[in-house]
Amino acid sequence: MKLTKLLVVALCTSLFISCSDDDDKTNDPKGVYDNGVFILNEGNSSGGSVSFLSDDQSTFTANVYSTVNGNDYIGTYLQHIFFDGDKAYIIAGGSNVINVVNRYTFQLLAKIESGLKTPRYGVVKDGKAYVTNANTYAYANPETGDTDDFIAVIDLKTNKVESTIPLNGTANRIELANNKLYVSEPYSSDAIIVVNPNTNQVESRIAIGYDADTMEEEDGILYVMRSPYGNRSEIVKIKLADNSISKVTLGASLDGAKNLDIENDVIYFTVNTGVYQMNRTATTAPTTPVFEYTSTSDYGKMYGFAVNDGRIYIADGGDFASNSKAYIYSLNGTLEKELTVGVGPNGFYFN
């Protein structure tokens, strides 16, 4: 039955309920750091930090974690943030710790400090976090350094690692799609590792070529950027229903492409200091960037990158010893905001 506007008003008045107030409450911020973007600053051996910029770009906090939690040590070499409900999980790979905070207030709730070995990236499924761990590196452990990586399975009710999934390979980024876990294996093989979280077992490996890195799933297709040294970069499209593969090979001028991100059916990626875009269904790569930014960093050009809600976010690694810069652009390359953030900014996370 459809109620007229007058009848709704009358009901609200007679029940002493303010309908407009209830509507407004649903849009009330849940905390100081609701409605904005966190900028993760990797830091160095002295520790990392997290910055925050509000959606309207009017409020900026350079070091959220210290502002809220005082002298508590966040850890070294911050790698990734993932969310579950009202919680955010900050992976400090150099300290083998995950800091659990309220995502809206950033108040520290817990620390996951055991069962991790060089943790990298995480996703959440059915109350459990799945976090890739690089374990030992080949230079330190030549015999097994490329094959001893694992996924730590964390019970988010207890914040304890309850089991591990050996990968017999190198683990880096992880995506949850099609009720499975997809792990990029950039060094020891040419495959994407497929893990079944119901059995905690490696189910298969999808051969796509070496040096796979950033990934994103859209409409049943996993898009993977791979950039083999000395060869052409490729965007690999894996149809998850049958693991069939198609590829878009990028031209020689796009060697070293990275930072694949998808927004509104457009693929964005970066090469050196340029931002490129192409339709998701395109079979040929672009040849000219949408825009470029200026960087003096030797190793940190486009160290962090994201596209979200009509804006392009770029983080410059700088010299990895002093505070660096983050930039927000419109989709056509107009600079909207320049920020001084922490050391080695490497990622953006939207709240």
Short mmCIF file of C-alpha atoms in Angstrom, two decimals:
data_model
loop_
_atom_site.label_atom_id
_atom_site.label_comp_id
_atom_site.label_asym_id
_atom_site.label_seq_id
_atom_site.Cartn_x
_atom_site.Cartn_y
_atom_site.Cartn_z
CA MET A 1 0.00 0.00 0.00
CA LYS A 2 1.39 3.42 -0.98
CA LEU A 3 1.13 6.13 1.70
CA THR A 4 0.76 9.74 0.70
CA LYS A 5 3.30 12.26 1.92
CA LEU A 6 0.70 13.93 4.14
CA LEU A 7 -0.18 10.64 5.78
CA VAL A 8 3.49 9.91 6.50
CA VAL A 9 3.87 13.33 8.11
CA ALA A 10 0.75 12.76 10.19
CA LEU A 11 1.97 9.37 11.40
CA CYS A 12 5.34 10.75 12.35
CA THR A 13 3.72 13.58 14.29
CA SER A 14 1.22 11.36 16.07
CA LEU A 15 3.91 8.91 17.16
CA PHE A 16 6.22 11.73 18.32
CA ILE A 17 8.85 10.48 15.88
CA SER A 18 10.94 12.78 13.73
CA CYS A 19 11.26 11.03 10.37
CA SER A 20 13.78 13.57 9.16
CA ASP A 21 15.92 13.04 12.24
CA ASP A 22 15.95 9.28 11.66
CA ASP A 23 16.96 9.80 8.06
CA ASP A 24 19.74 12.15 9.10
CA LYS A 25 21.08 9.67 11.66
CA THR A 26 21.74 7.09 8.98
CA ASN A 27 24.22 9.54 7.43
CA ASP A 28 25.88 10.61 10.66
CA PRO A 29 29.64 9.90 10.70
CA LYS A 30 30.58 6.94 12.87
CA GLY A 31 33.72 8.63 14.10
CA VAL A 32 36.32 11.29 13.37
CA TYR A 33 37.82 9.23 10.56
CA ASP A 34 34.64 8.20 8.76
CA ASN A 35 34.15 9.47 5.20
CA GLY A 36 37.71 9.83 4.02
CA VAL A 37 40.86 8.09 2.87
CA PHE A 38 43.72 6.62 4.90
CA ILE A 39 47.20 6.97 3.41
CA LEU A 40 49.53 4.22 4.56
CA ASN A 41 53.11 5.35 5.06
CA GLU A 42 55.51 2.41 4.93
CA GLY A 43 58.17 4.16 6.93
CA ASN A 44 61.56 2.59 7.60
CA SER A 45 63.36 0.94 10.52
CA SER A 46 62.12 3.75 12.76
CA GLY A 47 58.47 2.89 12.10
CA GLY A 48 55.60 3.82 9.80
CA SER A 49 52.48 5.95 10.11
CA VAL A 50 48.96 6.47 8.76
CA SER A 51 47.61 9.79 7.43
CA PHE A 52 43.94 10.73 6.85
CA LEU A 53 42.18 13.10 4.47
CA SER A 54 38.43 13.70 4.65
CA ASP A 55 36.30 13.23 1.53
CA ASP A 56 35.68 16.97 1.24
CA GLN A 57 39.47 17.53 1.56
CA SER A 58 38.97 20.01 4.40
CA THR A 59 40.47 17.91 7.20
CA PHE A 60 43.92 16.33 7.17
CA THR A 61 45.73 14.47 9.93
CA ALA A 62 49.35 13.56 9.21
CA ASN A 63 49.69 10.78 11.81
CA VAL A 64 46.36 9.30 12.85
CA TYR A 65 47.69 6.35 14.83
CA SER A 66 49.91 8.42 17.11
CA THR A 67 47.25 11.13 17.45
CA VAL A 68 44.81 8.57 18.86
CA ASN A 69 47.04 5.99 20.52
CA GLY A 70 49.87 8.11 21.88
CA ASN A 71 53.21 6.36 22.20
CA ASP A 72 52.04 2.91 21.17
CA TYR A 73 54.42 1.63 18.50
CA ILE A 74 52.70 0.78 15.21
CA GLY A 75 55.68 -1.16 13.82
CA THR A 76 58.07 -1.04 10.88
CA TYR A 77 57.53 -1.28 7.15
CA LEU A 78 53.74 -0.95 7.04
CA GLN A 79 52.45 -2.97 4.10
CA HIS A 80 48.65 -3.10 3.87
CA ILE A 81 45.35 -2.22 5.51
CA PHE A 82 42.24 -4.39 5.23
CA PHE A 83 38.81 -3.95 6.77
CA ASP A 84 36.17 -6.12 8.42
CA GLY A 85 33.02 -4.46 9.72
CA ASP A 86 34.03 -1.57 11.97
CA LYS A 87 37.62 -2.76 12.31
CA ALA A 88 40.76 -1.99 10.32
CA TYR A 89 43.81 -4.26 10.31
CA ILE A 90 47.20 -2.60 9.75
CA ILE A 91 49.93 -5.01 8.65
CA ALA A 92 53.44 -4.08 9.83
CA GLY A 93 55.54 -6.50 7.82
CA GLY A 94 58.85 -5.55 9.38
CA SER A 95 57.57 -6.14 12.92
CA ASN A 96 55.48 -9.26 12.25
CA VAL A 97 52.43 -7.64 13.80
CA ILE A 98 48.91 -6.65 12.75
CA ASN A 99 47.42 -3.70 14.65
CA VAL A 100 43.63 -3.95 15.05
CA VAL A 101 41.89 -0.57 15.34
CA ASN A 102 38.39 0.82 15.10
CA ARG A 103 38.22 2.05 11.52
CA TYR A 104 36.22 5.16 12.45
CA THR A 105 38.06 6.28 15.61
CA PHE A 106 41.42 4.52 15.06
CA GLN A 107 41.47 3.47 18.70
CA LEU A 108 43.74 0.45 19.17
CA LEU A 109 41.74 -2.68 20.02
CA ALA A 110 44.25 -5.51 19.80
CA LYS A 111 47.53 -6.70 18.31
CA ILE A 112 48.10 -9.95 16.44
CA GLU A 113 51.72 -10.71 17.28
CA SER A 114 52.32 -14.44 16.87
CA GLY A 115 52.15 -16.82 13.93
CA LEU A 116 53.27 -14.22 11.37
CA LYS A 117 56.49 -14.07 9.38
CA THR A 118 56.92 -11.03 7.14
CA PRO A 119 53.16 -10.55 6.55
CA ARG A 120 52.16 -8.85 3.30
CA TYR A 121 48.46 -8.56 2.31
CA GLY A 122 45.15 -9.69 3.76
CA VAL A 123 41.50 -10.37 2.93
CA VAL A 124 38.52 -11.45 5.04
CA LYS A 125 36.00 -14.25 4.50
CA ASP A 126 33.45 -15.64 6.98
CA GLY A 127 35.06 -14.30 10.12
CA LYS A 128 38.60 -15.25 9.19
CA ALA A 129 41.46 -13.21 7.79
CA TYR A 130 43.80 -14.73 5.22
CA VAL A 131 47.18 -12.99 5.27
CA THR A 132 50.06 -13.80 2.93
CA ASN A 133 53.45 -14.19 4.60
CA ALA A 134 56.74 -13.91 2.71
CA ASN A 135 58.55 -15.88 5.45
CA THR A 136 62.27 -15.95 4.52
CA TYR A 137 63.82 -14.45 1.41
CA ALA A 138 66.06 -16.22 -1.06
CA TYR A 139 69.12 -14.11 -0.22
CA ALA A 140 68.85 -15.19 3.42
CA ASN A 141 67.73 -18.76 2.77
CA PRO A 142 68.76 -19.84 -0.76
CA GLU A 143 67.39 -23.37 -0.49
CA THR A 144 63.81 -22.56 0.51
CA GLY A 145 63.49 -18.76 0.47
CA ASP A 146 61.42 -18.78 -2.71
CA THR A 147 59.13 -21.65 -1.69
CA ASP A 148 58.44 -21.34 2.06
CA ASP A 149 55.75 -18.65 1.95
CA PHE A 150 52.33 -19.29 3.51
CA ILE A 151 48.91 -17.88 4.26
CA ALA A 152 48.14 -17.30 7.95
CA VAL A 153 44.49 -18.04 8.77
CA ILE A 154 43.38 -15.75 11.60
CA ASP A 155 40.23 -16.18 13.70
CA LEU A 156 38.95 -12.61 13.97
CA LYS A 157 37.00 -13.37 17.15
CA THR A 158 40.17 -14.27 19.03
CA ASN A 159 42.76 -12.46 16.88
CA LYS A 160 44.83 -15.64 16.84
CA VAL A 161 46.47 -17.46 13.93
CA GLU A 162 44.63 -20.78 13.97
CA SER A 163 46.36 -22.46 11.02
CA THR A 164 48.63 -21.87 8.06
CA ILE A 165 48.38 -22.80 4.38
CA PRO A 166 51.77 -23.70 2.81
CA LEU A 167 52.04 -22.34 -0.72
CA ASN A 168 55.28 -23.94 -1.94
CA GLY A 169 55.98 -20.66 -3.67
CA THR A 170 56.33 -16.93 -3.10
CA ALA A 171 53.25 -15.12 -1.88
CA ASN A 172 52.48 -11.48 -2.45
CA ARG A 173 49.07 -9.96 -3.17
CA ILE A 174 45.83 -11.78 -2.44
CA GLU A 175 42.30 -11.39 -3.84
CA LEU A 176 39.05 -12.99 -2.69
CA ALA A 177 36.81 -13.86 -5.64
CA ASN A 178 34.54 -16.70 -6.69
CA ASN A 179 34.72 -17.96 -3.05
CA LYS A 180 38.42 -18.68 -3.53
CA LEU A 181 41.71 -17.00 -2.74
CA TYR A 182 43.96 -15.91 -5.60
CA VAL A 183 47.59 -15.21 -4.73
CA SER A 184 50.12 -13.59 -7.03
CA GLU A 185 53.40 -15.50 -7.12
CA PRO A 186 55.84 -13.04 -8.64
CA TYR A 187 59.20 -14.76 -8.39
CA SER A 188 59.36 -18.53 -8.08
CA SER A 189 56.88 -19.50 -10.79
CA ASP A 190 54.69 -18.20 -13.59
CA ALA A 191 51.41 -18.86 -11.81
CA ILE A 192 48.55 -17.40 -9.83
CA ILE A 193 48.00 -19.72 -6.85
CA VAL A 194 44.36 -20.71 -6.24
CA VAL A 195 43.49 -21.63 -2.64
CA ASN A 196 40.22 -23.16 -1.44
CA PRO A 197 39.43 -21.56 1.96
CA ASN A 198 36.99 -24.36 2.78
CA THR A 199 39.80 -26.91 2.78
CA ASN A 200 42.77 -24.60 3.39
CA GLN A 201 44.54 -26.26 0.50
CA VAL A 202 46.15 -25.08 -2.72
CA GLU A 203 43.64 -26.11 -5.36
CA SER A 204 45.51 -25.25 -8.55
CA ARG A 205 47.96 -22.93 -10.23
CA ILE A 206 47.03 -20.83 -13.25
CA ALA A 207 50.05 -20.25 -15.47
CA ILE A 208 50.09 -16.66 -16.74
CA GLY A 209 53.79 -15.74 -16.87
CA TYR A 210 56.30 -14.46 -14.34
CA ASP A 211 56.23 -11.23 -12.34
CA ALA A 212 52.50 -10.96 -11.63
CA ASP A 213 51.64 -8.20 -9.17
CA THR A 214 48.52 -6.04 -8.79
CA MET A 215 45.14 -7.75 -9.32
CA GLU A 216 41.45 -6.90 -9.28
CA GLU A 217 38.30 -8.91 -9.97
CA GLU A 218 35.36 -7.50 -11.92
CA ASP A 219 32.31 -9.46 -13.13
CA GLY A 220 33.93 -12.86 -12.81
CA ILE A 221 37.22 -11.88 -14.46
CA LEU A 222 40.47 -11.51 -12.55
CA TYR A 223 42.65 -8.80 -14.10
CA VAL A 224 46.37 -9.19 -13.36
CA MET A 225 49.21 -6.85 -14.23
CA ARG A 226 52.52 -8.58 -14.93
CA SER A 227 55.74 -6.79 -15.80
CA PRO A 228 58.59 -9.19 -16.54
CA TYR A 229 62.02 -7.61 -16.51
CA GLY A 230 63.34 -7.09 -20.03
CA ASN A 231 60.08 -8.03 -21.70
CA ARG A 232 56.69 -6.53 -22.48
CA SER A 233 54.19 -5.92 -19.70
CA GLU A 234 50.78 -7.60 -19.97
CA ILE A 235 47.30 -7.28 -18.56
CA VAL A 236 46.12 -10.85 -18.08
CA LYS A 237 42.39 -11.59 -17.93
CA ILE A 238 41.44 -14.83 -16.17
CA LYS A 239 37.82 -15.95 -16.57
CA LEU A 240 37.21 -17.50 -13.17
CA ALA A 241 34.42 -19.81 -14.33
CA ASP A 242 36.88 -21.94 -16.31
CA ASN A 243 40.31 -20.31 -15.73
CA SER A 244 40.62 -19.49 -19.42
CA ILE A 245 43.08 -16.70 -20.21
CA SER A 246 43.32 -13.77 -22.58
CA LYS A 247 45.96 -11.07 -22.60
CA VAL A 248 46.56 -7.50 -23.68
CA THR A 249 50.26 -7.02 -24.38
CA LEU A 250 51.49 -3.48 -23.77
CA GLY A 251 53.93 -1.76 -26.11
CA ALA A 252 57.65 -1.36 -25.46
CA SER A 253 57.10 2.20 -24.23
CA LEU A 254 54.98 0.75 -21.43
CA ASP A 255 57.58 -1.65 -20.04
CA GLY A 256 57.47 -1.68 -16.26
CA ALA A 257 53.72 -1.03 -16.04
CA LYS A 258 52.22 -1.43 -12.57
CA ASN A 259 49.42 -0.32 -10.23
CA LEU A 260 46.44 -1.83 -12.04
CA ASP A 261 43.13 -0.47 -10.72
CA ILE A 262 39.60 -0.60 -12.16
CA GLU A 263 36.89 2.03 -11.77
CA ASN A 264 33.61 2.20 -13.72
CA ASP A 265 34.75 -0.33 -16.37
CA VAL A 266 37.98 1.57 -16.99
CA ILE A 267 41.39 0.01 -16.33
CA TYR A 268 43.97 2.42 -14.93
CA PHE A 269 47.66 1.67 -14.63
CA THR A 270 50.93 3.54 -14.35
CA VAL A 271 54.29 3.61 -16.12
CA ASN A 272 57.06 5.66 -14.55
CA THR A 273 55.29 8.99 -13.72
CA GLY A 274 52.41 8.59 -16.20
CA VAL A 275 48.81 7.47 -15.64
CA TYR A 276 47.16 5.46 -18.43
CA GLN A 277 43.61 4.27 -18.97
CA MET A 278 41.79 1.83 -21.24
CA ASN A 279 38.34 0.26 -21.39
CA ARG A 280 37.97 -3.08 -19.65
CA THR A 281 37.01 -4.75 -22.94
CA ALA A 282 39.80 -3.18 -25.00
CA THR A 283 42.15 -5.51 -26.86
CA THR A 284 44.87 -2.96 -27.52
CA ALA A 285 46.79 -0.82 -25.06
CA PRO A 286 46.96 3.00 -24.96
CA THR A 287 50.10 4.73 -26.11
CA THR A 288 49.90 8.09 -24.34
CA PRO A 289 49.21 8.90 -20.69
CA VAL A 290 46.21 10.83 -19.43
CA PHE A 291 48.67 12.91 -17.42
CA GLU A 292 52.04 12.76 -15.69
CA TYR A 293 53.27 14.09 -12.38
CA THR A 294 56.73 15.30 -11.37
CA SER A 295 58.91 13.12 -9.16
CA THR A 296 62.56 13.25 -8.12
CA SER A 297 62.41 9.88 -6.36
CA ASP A 298 64.92 7.28 -7.56
CA TYR A 299 62.89 4.22 -6.56
CA GLY A 300 59.52 5.48 -5.37
CA LYS A 301 57.76 6.87 -8.44
CA MET A 302 54.06 5.96 -8.22
CA TYR A 303 54.79 4.06 -5.00
CA GLY A 304 51.09 4.17 -4.13
CA PHE A 305 48.17 4.48 -6.53
CA ALA A 306 44.37 4.23 -6.46
CA VAL A 307 41.31 5.39 -8.35
CA ASN A 308 38.13 5.95 -6.38
CA ASP A 309 34.92 7.93 -6.75
CA GLY A 310 36.11 10.09 -9.63
CA ARG A 311 39.57 10.83 -8.29
CA ILE A 312 43.08 9.52 -8.89
CA TYR A 313 45.36 9.17 -5.86
CA ILE A 314 49.15 9.09 -6.23
CA ALA A 315 51.79 8.59 -3.55
CA ASP A 316 55.45 9.35 -4.23
CA GLY A 317 57.98 7.28 -2.27
CA GLY A 318 60.46 10.12 -2.02
CA ASP A 319 63.80 9.25 -0.45
CA PHE A 320 62.35 6.80 2.14
CA ALA A 321 64.10 8.78 4.87
CA SER A 322 61.93 11.91 5.16
CA ASN A 323 58.28 12.78 4.79
CA SER A 324 57.00 12.56 1.23
CA LYS A 325 54.01 13.65 -0.87
CA ALA A 326 50.57 12.39 -1.88
CA TYR A 327 48.53 13.96 -4.67
CA ILE A 328 44.84 13.87 -5.58
CA TYR A 329 43.84 14.46 -9.20
CA SER A 330 40.61 14.59 -11.14
CA LEU A 331 40.18 11.89 -13.78
CA ASN A 332 41.37 14.28 -16.49
CA GLY A 333 44.58 15.07 -14.60
CA THR A 334 43.73 18.31 -12.80
CA LEU A 335 45.57 18.51 -9.48
CA GLU A 336 43.08 18.95 -6.61
CA LYS A 337 45.23 18.46 -3.53
CA GLU A 338 48.87 18.05 -2.53
CA LEU A 339 49.68 16.62 0.90
CA THR A 340 52.82 16.15 2.97
CA VAL A 341 52.44 12.68 4.47
CA GLY A 342 54.83 10.23 6.14
CA VAL A 343 57.87 8.30 4.95
CA GLY A 344 57.35 6.08 1.92
CA PRO A 345 53.57 6.37 1.31
CA ASN A 346 52.48 3.18 -0.45
CA GLY A 347 48.69 2.85 -0.43
CA PHE A 348 45.23 4.42 -0.11
CA TYR A 349 42.28 2.91 1.78
CA PHE A 350 38.82 4.39 1.58
CA ASN A 351 36.54 4.60 4.60
#
